[in-house]
Amino acid sequence: MPVALFDAEGKLAIDEALDRGEAVVLPTPSPLAYVVAAKTAAAVNLARERPHNHPVATWEPRFDRLAPHLALDEMERRRLGWLLAVERVSVLAPQARDAAAPSWIEPAASYGMALLFGVAWEPIAWLLERHAPLFVSSANRAGAPPAVDLRQAVADLGPEVWVLDGDSLRDRARPHAPTTTLRFVPGRGWEIHRRGIQDTLRATAGRGDYLADVLSRADAAFLRNQLPRRQDGRGGRHARRSRTSDRAGPVRLARSHRPRSGAS
């Protein structure tokens, strides 16, 4: 497997591989795992030795390109944008009934929901600026654990797949794993669809209710940006935390009673 360093020559190799339609393995920021990405879903699935039409995620960090094609009201769009860009989770979001939906959403869509991966990271900003939207999945063959460092990525994927070595840019002392995946279900609200590194780290630290916490932080971030600053320099009050279900199964967030601005 060819390995590209984070220098001009290595970046050029990754850039050219994507232009040729090949899949490449890319680092993402700690504590996330490596991912395999390409301009087509088929190339991602080929690298992972899966059927060519297996669902993948759409990787588009420019949220303004995603938002018009999602069936979310304004408040939930704000939350989603923060969840993708800041919390760096993956999200299953409801699609709008849009006959003009772009082709780069379709491979990530199933049963009216689109799987979104919005991670933006300065070391790979040059690549995303040039190639996004991409299709993305975890960097491993089916049934194997996701690659969390260069050694695992090289050992697990085929010898023809370029790997961008980002180990030196990541905190290798920390545990790494794929992202937590959240989903928004109209009529039910936010749920945890798949456990991942974000909620695992919170549980390991002995803190509960990841979903309520992350949505509270999303709302608080928006309030800090929108409310007038007081003279003492502090922002307004924190957003009220939402309740979640304690039952087994998907973790659910009760619907907010705040006025909605209208569905998309």
PDB file of C-alpha atoms in Angstrom:
ATOM      1  CA  MET A   1       0.000   0.000   0.000  1.00  0.00           C
ATOM      2  CA  PRO A   2       1.512   3.375  -0.989  1.00  0.00           C
ATOM      3  CA  VAL A   3       1.897   5.822   1.872  1.00  0.00           C
ATOM      4  CA  ALA A   4       1.831   9.599   1.347  1.00  0.00           C
ATOM      5  CA  LEU A   5       3.455  11.986   3.802  1.00  0.00           C
ATOM      6  CA  PHE A   6       2.069  15.397   4.718  1.00  0.00           C
ATOM      7  CA  ASP A   7       4.386  17.198   2.324  1.00  0.00           C
ATOM      8  CA  ALA A   8       3.962  18.619  -1.167  1.00  0.00           C
ATOM      9  CA  GLU A   9       4.745  15.311  -2.854  1.00  0.00           C
ATOM     10  CA  GLY A  10       2.385  13.342  -0.626  1.00  0.00           C
ATOM     11  CA  LYS A  11      -0.473  15.785  -1.044  1.00  0.00           C
ATOM     12  CA  LEU A  12      -0.024  15.663  -4.803  1.00  0.00           C
ATOM     13  CA  ALA A  13      -0.217  11.847  -4.749  1.00  0.00           C
ATOM     14  CA  ILE A  14      -3.499  11.916  -2.804  1.00  0.00           C
ATOM     15  CA  ASP A  15      -4.886  14.663  -5.010  1.00  0.00           C
ATOM     16  CA  GLU A  16      -4.090  12.749  -8.190  1.00  0.00           C
ATOM     17  CA  ALA A  17      -5.511   9.491  -6.830  1.00  0.00           C
ATOM     18  CA  LEU A  18      -8.841  11.188  -6.121  1.00  0.00           C
ATOM     19  CA  ASP A  19      -8.811  12.768  -9.578  1.00  0.00           C
ATOM     20  CA  ARG A  20      -8.354   9.297 -11.060  1.00  0.00           C
ATOM     21  CA  GLY A  21     -11.469   8.131  -9.235  1.00  0.00           C
ATOM     22  CA  GLU A  22      -9.608   6.022  -6.689  1.00  0.00           C
ATOM     23  CA  ALA A  23     -10.300   5.699  -2.990  1.00  0.00           C
ATOM     24  CA  VAL A  24      -7.763   7.051  -0.493  1.00  0.00           C
ATOM     25  CA  VAL A  25      -7.360   6.592   3.241  1.00  0.00           C
ATOM     26  CA  LEU A  26      -7.300   9.831   5.214  1.00  0.00           C
ATOM     27  CA  PRO A  27      -6.629  10.749   8.840  1.00  0.00           C
ATOM     28  CA  THR A  28      -9.229  12.669  10.797  1.00  0.00           C
ATOM     29  CA  PRO A  29      -8.666  14.570  14.044  1.00  0.00           C
ATOM     30  CA  SER A  30      -8.292  12.750  17.342  1.00  0.00           C
ATOM     31  CA  PRO A  31     -10.174  10.917  18.728  1.00  0.00           C
ATOM     32  CA  LEU A  32     -11.705   9.844  15.407  1.00  0.00           C
ATOM     33  CA  ALA A  33     -10.431   6.936  13.315  1.00  0.00           C
ATOM     34  CA  TYR A  34      -8.984   6.973   9.792  1.00  0.00           C
ATOM     35  CA  VAL A  35     -11.535   6.964   6.949  1.00  0.00           C
ATOM     36  CA  VAL A  36     -11.599   5.835   3.326  1.00  0.00           C
ATOM     37  CA  ALA A  37     -12.917   8.452   0.897  1.00  0.00           C
ATOM     38  CA  ALA A  38     -13.480   8.813  -2.831  1.00  0.00           C
ATOM     39  CA  LYS A  39     -15.477  10.755  -5.385  1.00  0.00           C
ATOM     40  CA  THR A  40     -17.793   7.784  -5.923  1.00  0.00           C
ATOM     41  CA  ALA A  41     -19.474   5.424  -3.511  1.00  0.00           C
ATOM     42  CA  ALA A  42     -18.412   2.493  -5.682  1.00  0.00           C
ATOM     43  CA  ALA A  43     -14.713   3.315  -5.170  1.00  0.00           C
ATOM     44  CA  VAL A  44     -15.170   3.468  -1.389  1.00  0.00           C
ATOM     45  CA  ASN A  45     -16.940   0.112  -1.382  1.00  0.00           C
ATOM     46  CA  LEU A  46     -14.358  -1.460  -3.664  1.00  0.00           C
ATOM     47  CA  ALA A  47     -11.594  -0.479  -1.236  1.00  0.00           C
ATOM     48  CA  ARG A  48     -13.581  -2.048   1.602  1.00  0.00           C
ATOM     49  CA  GLU A  49     -14.494  -5.127  -0.467  1.00  0.00           C
ATOM     50  CA  ARG A  50     -18.215  -4.507  -0.173  1.00  0.00           C
ATOM     51  CA  PRO A  51     -20.978  -4.470  -2.811  1.00  0.00           C
ATOM     52  CA  HIS A  52     -20.653  -1.397  -5.016  1.00  0.00           C
ATOM     53  CA  ASN A  53     -24.045  -0.039  -3.916  1.00  0.00           C
ATOM     54  CA  HIS A  54     -23.533  -0.447  -0.173  1.00  0.00           C
ATOM     55  CA  PRO A  55     -24.607   2.747   1.689  1.00  0.00           C
ATOM     56  CA  VAL A  56     -21.873   5.254   2.488  1.00  0.00           C
ATOM     57  CA  ALA A  57     -21.833   8.717   4.024  1.00  0.00           C
ATOM     58  CA  THR A  58     -21.683  11.990   2.123  1.00  0.00           C
ATOM     59  CA  TRP A  59     -18.746  14.173   3.219  1.00  0.00           C
ATOM     60  CA  GLU A  60     -19.563  17.801   2.574  1.00  0.00           C
ATOM     61  CA  PRO A  61     -18.197  20.225   5.200  1.00  0.00           C
ATOM     62  CA  ARG A  62     -19.860  23.239   3.504  1.00  0.00           C
ATOM     63  CA  PHE A  63     -23.143  23.044   5.380  1.00  0.00           C
ATOM     64  CA  ASP A  64     -24.861  25.635   3.198  1.00  0.00           C
ATOM     65  CA  ARG A  65     -24.731  23.074   0.369  1.00  0.00           C
ATOM     66  CA  LEU A  66     -26.395  20.387   2.495  1.00  0.00           C
ATOM     67  CA  ALA A  67     -29.065  22.348   4.337  1.00  0.00           C
ATOM     68  CA  PRO A  68     -31.467  23.056   1.419  1.00  0.00           C
ATOM     69  CA  HIS A  69     -31.904  19.325   0.811  1.00  0.00           C
ATOM     70  CA  LEU A  70     -32.854  18.352   4.374  1.00  0.00           C
ATOM     71  CA  ALA A  71     -36.332  18.302   5.914  1.00  0.00           C
ATOM     72  CA  LEU A  72     -35.411  20.236   9.041  1.00  0.00           C
ATOM     73  CA  ASP A  73     -36.703  23.476  10.492  1.00  0.00           C
ATOM     74  CA  GLU A  74     -34.345  26.343  11.242  1.00  0.00           C
ATOM     75  CA  MET A  75     -33.570  25.334  14.822  1.00  0.00           C
ATOM     76  CA  GLU A  76     -32.735  21.757  13.904  1.00  0.00           C
ATOM     77  CA  ARG A  77     -30.596  22.915  10.980  1.00  0.00           C
ATOM     78  CA  ARG A  78     -28.577  25.059  13.375  1.00  0.00           C
ATOM     79  CA  ARG A  79     -28.129  22.086  15.666  1.00  0.00           C
ATOM     80  CA  LEU A  80     -27.145  19.836  12.779  1.00  0.00           C
ATOM     81  CA  GLY A  81     -24.549  22.271  11.479  1.00  0.00           C
ATOM     82  CA  TRP A  82     -22.917  22.458  14.906  1.00  0.00           C
ATOM     83  CA  LEU A  83     -23.064  18.693  15.432  1.00  0.00           C
ATOM     84  CA  LEU A  84     -21.266  18.035  12.144  1.00  0.00           C
ATOM     85  CA  ALA A  85     -18.673  20.803  12.319  1.00  0.00           C
ATOM     86  CA  VAL A  86     -17.896  21.097  16.030  1.00  0.00           C
ATOM     87  CA  GLU A  87     -18.890  17.828  17.714  1.00  0.00           C
ATOM     88  CA  ARG A  88     -17.842  15.908  14.570  1.00  0.00           C
ATOM     89  CA  VAL A  89     -20.476  13.222  14.857  1.00  0.00           C
ATOM     90  CA  SER A  90     -22.124  11.563  11.874  1.00  0.00           C
ATOM     91  CA  VAL A  91     -25.823  12.245  11.418  1.00  0.00           C
ATOM     92  CA  LEU A  92     -28.761  10.567   9.723  1.00  0.00           C
ATOM     93  CA  ALA A  93     -30.997  13.442   8.656  1.00  0.00           C
ATOM     94  CA  PRO A  94     -34.371  13.386   6.845  1.00  0.00           C
ATOM     95  CA  GLN A  95     -34.228  14.367   3.197  1.00  0.00           C
ATOM     96  CA  ALA A  96     -36.439  17.054   1.765  1.00  0.00           C
ATOM     97  CA  ARG A  97     -38.831  16.008  -0.980  1.00  0.00           C
ATOM     98  CA  ASP A  98     -36.647  17.637  -3.558  1.00  0.00           C
ATOM     99  CA  ALA A  99     -36.758  16.506  -7.167  1.00  0.00           C
ATOM    100  CA  ALA A 100     -33.579  18.503  -7.750  1.00  0.00           C
ATOM    101  CA  ALA A 101     -31.561  16.831  -4.978  1.00  0.00           C
ATOM    102  CA  PRO A 102     -27.891  16.639  -6.008  1.00  0.00           C
ATOM    103  CA  SER A 103     -26.455  13.310  -7.119  1.00  0.00           C
ATOM    104  CA  TRP A 104     -23.916  13.345  -4.298  1.00  0.00           C
ATOM    105  CA  ILE A 105     -26.633  12.780  -1.688  1.00  0.00           C
ATOM    106  CA  GLU A 106     -28.236   9.734  -3.315  1.00  0.00           C
ATOM    107  CA  PRO A 107     -25.546   7.123  -2.405  1.00  0.00           C
ATOM    108  CA  ALA A 108     -25.820   8.210   1.236  1.00  0.00           C
ATOM    109  CA  ALA A 109     -29.634   8.017   1.302  1.00  0.00           C
ATOM    110  CA  SER A 110     -31.879   5.199   2.418  1.00  0.00           C
ATOM    111  CA  TYR A 111     -35.576   5.256   3.336  1.00  0.00           C
ATOM    112  CA  GLY A 112     -35.696   9.039   3.167  1.00  0.00           C
ATOM    113  CA  MET A 113     -32.674   9.585   5.434  1.00  0.00           C
ATOM    114  CA  ALA A 114     -29.207  10.757   4.388  1.00  0.00           C
ATOM    115  CA  LEU A 115     -26.037   9.808   6.268  1.00  0.00           C
ATOM    116  CA  LEU A 116     -23.845  12.887   6.660  1.00  0.00           C
ATOM    117  CA  PHE A 117     -20.191  13.225   7.656  1.00  0.00           C
ATOM    118  CA  GLY A 118     -19.155  16.833   8.065  1.00  0.00           C
ATOM    119  CA  VAL A 119     -15.715  16.752   9.677  1.00  0.00           C
ATOM    120  CA  ALA A 120     -13.576  19.753   8.790  1.00  0.00           C
ATOM    121  CA  TRP A 121      -9.926  19.715   9.893  1.00  0.00           C
ATOM    122  CA  GLU A 122      -7.231  22.196   8.970  1.00  0.00           C
ATOM    123  CA  PRO A 123      -4.594  19.616   7.875  1.00  0.00           C
ATOM    124  CA  ILE A 124      -6.940  18.295   5.154  1.00  0.00           C
ATOM    125  CA  ALA A 125      -8.736  21.551   4.369  1.00  0.00           C
ATOM    126  CA  TRP A 126      -6.857  21.797   1.042  1.00  0.00           C
ATOM    127  CA  LEU A 127      -8.198  18.415  -0.004  1.00  0.00           C
ATOM    128  CA  LEU A 128     -11.804  19.057   0.990  1.00  0.00           C
ATOM    129  CA  GLU A 129     -11.771  22.465  -0.662  1.00  0.00           C
ATOM    130  CA  ARG A 130     -10.739  20.868  -3.936  1.00  0.00           C
ATOM    131  CA  HIS A 131     -12.646  17.565  -3.892  1.00  0.00           C
ATOM    132  CA  ALA A 132     -15.702  17.750  -1.612  1.00  0.00           C
ATOM    133  CA  PRO A 133     -18.321  16.456  -1.666  1.00  0.00           C
ATOM    134  CA  LEU A 134     -16.745  13.052  -1.213  1.00  0.00           C
ATOM    135  CA  PHE A 135     -18.148   9.720  -0.127  1.00  0.00           C
ATOM    136  CA  VAL A 136     -16.690   8.235   3.031  1.00  0.00           C
ATOM    137  CA  SER A 137     -16.701   5.178   5.268  1.00  0.00           C
ATOM    138  CA  SER A 138     -14.518   3.734   8.007  1.00  0.00           C
ATOM    139  CA  ALA A 139     -11.070   2.559   6.917  1.00  0.00           C
ATOM    140  CA  ASN A 140     -11.332  -1.198   7.285  1.00  0.00           C
ATOM    141  CA  ARG A 141     -12.456  -4.255   5.407  1.00  0.00           C
ATOM    142  CA  ALA A 142     -15.898  -5.578   6.267  1.00  0.00           C
ATOM    143  CA  GLY A 143     -15.832  -7.283   9.659  1.00  0.00           C
ATOM    144  CA  ALA A 144     -12.494  -5.817  10.769  1.00  0.00           C
ATOM    145  CA  PRO A 145     -12.131  -3.052  13.366  1.00  0.00           C
ATOM    146  CA  PRO A 146     -11.728   0.471  11.960  1.00  0.00           C
ATOM    147  CA  ALA A 147      -8.146   1.627  11.503  1.00  0.00           C
ATOM    148  CA  VAL A 148      -7.092   4.086  14.179  1.00  0.00           C
ATOM    149  CA  ASP A 149      -3.497   4.588  12.993  1.00  0.00           C
ATOM    150  CA  LEU A 150      -1.359   4.257   9.892  1.00  0.00           C
ATOM    151  CA  ARG A 151      -0.201   0.729  10.724  1.00  0.00           C
ATOM    152  CA  GLN A 152      -3.750  -0.602  10.880  1.00  0.00           C
ATOM    153  CA  ALA A 153      -4.780   1.221   7.705  1.00  0.00           C
ATOM    154  CA  VAL A 154      -1.854  -0.187   5.744  1.00  0.00           C
ATOM    155  CA  ALA A 155      -2.443  -3.719   7.050  1.00  0.00           C
ATOM    156  CA  ASP A 156      -6.178  -3.816   6.417  1.00  0.00           C
ATOM    157  CA  LEU A 157      -6.820  -2.273   3.002  1.00  0.00           C
ATOM    158  CA  GLY A 158      -5.591  -3.319  -0.416  1.00  0.00           C
ATOM    159  CA  PRO A 159      -2.085  -2.559  -1.717  1.00  0.00           C
ATOM    160  CA  GLU A 160      -3.435  -0.215  -4.395  1.00  0.00           C
ATOM    161  CA  VAL A 161      -5.054   2.257  -1.951  1.00  0.00           C
ATOM    162  CA  TRP A 162      -3.065   5.364  -1.079  1.00  0.00           C
ATOM    163  CA  VAL A 163      -2.897   6.249   2.632  1.00  0.00           C
ATOM    164  CA  LEU A 164      -2.175   9.756   3.899  1.00  0.00           C
ATOM    165  CA  ASP A 165      -0.036   9.408   7.033  1.00  0.00           C
ATOM    166  CA  GLY A 166      -1.496  11.667   9.708  1.00  0.00           C
ATOM    167  CA  ASP A 167      -0.231   9.900  12.831  1.00  0.00           C
ATOM    168  CA  SER A 168       2.085  12.763  13.759  1.00  0.00           C
ATOM    169  CA  LEU A 169      -0.854  15.178  13.735  1.00  0.00           C
ATOM    170  CA  ARG A 170      -2.983  13.086  16.079  1.00  0.00           C
ATOM    171  CA  ASP A 171      -2.817  12.411  19.813  1.00  0.00           C
ATOM    172  CA  ARG A 172      -1.909   8.723  19.718  1.00  0.00           C
ATOM    173  CA  ALA A 173      -2.092   8.457  23.517  1.00  0.00           C
ATOM    174  CA  ARG A 174      -5.860   8.878  23.347  1.00  0.00           C
ATOM    175  CA  PRO A 175      -8.360   6.142  22.475  1.00  0.00           C
ATOM    176  CA  HIS A 176      -9.689   6.401  18.929  1.00  0.00           C
ATOM    177  CA  ALA A 177     -12.788   5.003  17.240  1.00  0.00           C
ATOM    178  CA  PRO A 178     -15.384   5.933  14.599  1.00  0.00           C
ATOM    179  CA  THR A 179     -17.785   8.760  15.258  1.00  0.00           C
ATOM    180  CA  THR A 180     -20.995   8.484  17.207  1.00  0.00           C
ATOM    181  CA  THR A 181     -23.926   8.593  14.773  1.00  0.00           C
ATOM    182  CA  LEU A 182     -27.014  10.575  15.708  1.00  0.00           C
ATOM    183  CA  ARG A 183     -30.285  10.710  13.800  1.00  0.00           C
ATOM    184  CA  PHE A 184     -33.189  13.108  13.694  1.00  0.00           C
ATOM    185  CA  VAL A 185     -36.565  11.420  13.279  1.00  0.00           C
ATOM    186  CA  PRO A 186     -39.493  13.727  12.473  1.00  0.00           C
ATOM    187  CA  GLY A 187     -42.084  13.406  15.205  1.00  0.00           C
ATOM    188  CA  ARG A 188     -39.610  11.881  17.678  1.00  0.00           C
ATOM    189  CA  GLY A 189     -36.594  14.145  17.711  1.00  0.00           C
ATOM    190  CA  TRP A 190     -32.910  13.317  18.159  1.00  0.00           C
ATOM    191  CA  GLU A 191     -31.694   9.799  18.933  1.00  0.00           C
ATOM    192  CA  ILE A 192     -28.404   7.939  19.148  1.00  0.00           C
ATOM    193  CA  HIS A 193     -28.324   5.668  16.110  1.00  0.00           C
ATOM    194  CA  ARG A 194     -24.877   4.119  16.656  1.00  0.00           C
ATOM    195  CA  ARG A 195     -22.543   4.377  19.607  1.00  0.00           C
ATOM    196  CA  GLY A 196     -19.109   5.793  18.867  1.00  0.00           C
ATOM    197  CA  ILE A 197     -16.114   7.559  20.318  1.00  0.00           C
ATOM    198  CA  GLN A 198     -17.872  10.736  21.477  1.00  0.00           C
ATOM    199  CA  ASP A 199     -20.465   9.080  23.697  1.00  0.00           C
ATOM    200  CA  THR A 200     -18.003   6.346  24.752  1.00  0.00           C
ATOM    201  CA  LEU A 201     -15.538   8.911  26.107  1.00  0.00           C
ATOM    202  CA  ARG A 202     -18.317  10.582  28.064  1.00  0.00           C
ATOM    203  CA  ALA A 203     -19.425   7.254  29.550  1.00  0.00           C
ATOM    204  CA  THR A 204     -15.826   6.297  30.369  1.00  0.00           C
ATOM    205  CA  ALA A 205     -15.458   9.547  32.284  1.00  0.00           C
ATOM    206  CA  GLY A 206     -18.459   8.561  34.403  1.00  0.00           C
ATOM    207  CA  ARG A 207     -20.770  11.160  32.936  1.00  0.00           C
ATOM    208  CA  GLY A 208     -24.200  10.208  31.670  1.00  0.00           C
ATOM    209  CA  ASP A 209     -26.721  11.257  29.034  1.00  0.00           C
ATOM    210  CA  TYR A 210     -24.484  12.150  26.104  1.00  0.00           C
ATOM    211  CA  LEU A 211     -27.392  13.103  23.856  1.00  0.00           C
ATOM    212  CA  ALA A 212     -28.903  15.663  26.216  1.00  0.00           C
ATOM    213  CA  ASP A 213     -25.465  17.125  26.877  1.00  0.00           C
ATOM    214  CA  VAL A 214     -24.428  17.481  23.240  1.00  0.00           C
ATOM    215  CA  LEU A 215     -27.708  19.124  22.215  1.00  0.00           C
ATOM    216  CA  SER A 216     -27.522  21.467  25.182  1.00  0.00           C
ATOM    217  CA  ARG A 217     -24.017  22.493  24.092  1.00  0.00           C
ATOM    218  CA  ALA A 218     -25.228  23.015  20.530  1.00  0.00           C
ATOM    219  CA  ASP A 219     -28.020  25.301  21.723  1.00  0.00           C
ATOM    220  CA  ALA A 220     -25.721  27.170  24.092  1.00  0.00           C
ATOM    221  CA  ALA A 221     -23.219  27.804  21.287  1.00  0.00           C
ATOM    222  CA  PHE A 222     -25.957  29.315  19.151  1.00  0.00           C
ATOM    223  CA  LEU A 223     -27.188  31.514  22.019  1.00  0.00           C
ATOM    224  CA  ARG A 224     -23.668  32.800  22.634  1.00  0.00           C
ATOM    225  CA  ASN A 225     -23.448  33.862  19.011  1.00  0.00           C
ATOM    226  CA  GLN A 226     -26.902  35.460  18.882  1.00  0.00           C
ATOM    227  CA  LEU A 227     -27.644  37.125  22.224  1.00  0.00           C
ATOM    228  CA  PRO A 228     -26.267  40.623  23.011  1.00  0.00           C
ATOM    229  CA  ARG A 229     -23.176  40.558  25.167  1.00  0.00           C
ATOM    230  CA  ARG A 230     -23.633  41.932  28.676  1.00  0.00           C
ATOM    231  CA  GLN A 231     -21.288  44.617  29.956  1.00  0.00           C
ATOM    232  CA  ASP A 232     -19.532  42.132  32.219  1.00  0.00           C
ATOM    233  CA  GLY A 233     -18.558  40.195  29.086  1.00  0.00           C
ATOM    234  CA  ARG A 234     -20.625  37.118  29.838  1.00  0.00           C
ATOM    235  CA  GLY A 235     -23.191  35.713  27.470  1.00  0.00           C
ATOM    236  CA  GLY A 236     -26.846  35.009  28.192  1.00  0.00           C
ATOM    237  CA  ARG A 237     -28.221  32.126  30.189  1.00  0.00           C
ATOM    238  CA  HIS A 238     -27.548  28.570  29.100  1.00  0.00           C
ATOM    239  CA  ALA A 239     -30.033  26.675  26.996  1.00  0.00           C
ATOM    240  CA  ARG A 240     -32.320  24.376  28.966  1.00  0.00           C
ATOM    241  CA  ARG A 241     -31.267  20.735  28.842  1.00  0.00           C
ATOM    242  CA  SER A 242     -33.629  18.359  27.144  1.00  0.00           C
ATOM    243  CA  ARG A 243     -34.937  15.099  28.600  1.00  0.00           C
ATOM    244  CA  THR A 244     -33.997  11.751  27.202  1.00  0.00           C
ATOM    245  CA  SER A 245     -35.515   8.321  27.571  1.00  0.00           C
ATOM    246  CA  ASP A 246     -33.956   5.906  30.072  1.00  0.00           C
ATOM    247  CA  ARG A 247     -35.406   2.905  28.310  1.00  0.00           C
ATOM    248  CA  ALA A 248     -33.297   0.330  26.490  1.00  0.00           C
ATOM    249  CA  GLY A 249     -32.757   0.814  22.789  1.00  0.00           C
ATOM    250  CA  PRO A 250     -32.110   4.061  20.934  1.00  0.00           C
ATOM    251  CA  VAL A 251     -31.647   7.064  23.185  1.00  0.00           C
ATOM    252  CA  ARG A 252     -34.389   9.553  22.401  1.00  0.00           C
ATOM    253  CA  LEU A 253     -34.727  13.252  23.017  1.00  0.00           C
ATOM    254  CA  ALA A 254     -38.154  14.677  23.719  1.00  0.00           C
ATOM    255  CA  ARG A 255     -39.330  17.221  21.180  1.00  0.00           C
ATOM    256  CA  SER A 256     -38.693  20.826  21.978  1.00  0.00           C
ATOM    257  CA  HIS A 257     -41.690  23.042  22.807  1.00  0.00           C
ATOM    258  CA  ARG A 258     -40.057  26.141  21.389  1.00  0.00           C
ATOM    259  CA  PRO A 259     -41.823  27.671  18.375  1.00  0.00           C
ATOM    260  CA  ARG A 260     -40.634  26.265  15.055  1.00  0.00           C
ATOM    261  CA  SER A 261     -39.903  28.373  12.056  1.00  0.00           C
ATOM    262  CA  GLY A 262     -41.514  25.989   9.594  1.00  0.00           C
ATOM    263  CA  ALA A 263     -40.417  22.772   7.966  1.00  0.00           C
ATOM    264  CA  SER A 264     -38.318  22.746   4.844  1.00  0.00           C
TER     265      SER A 264
END
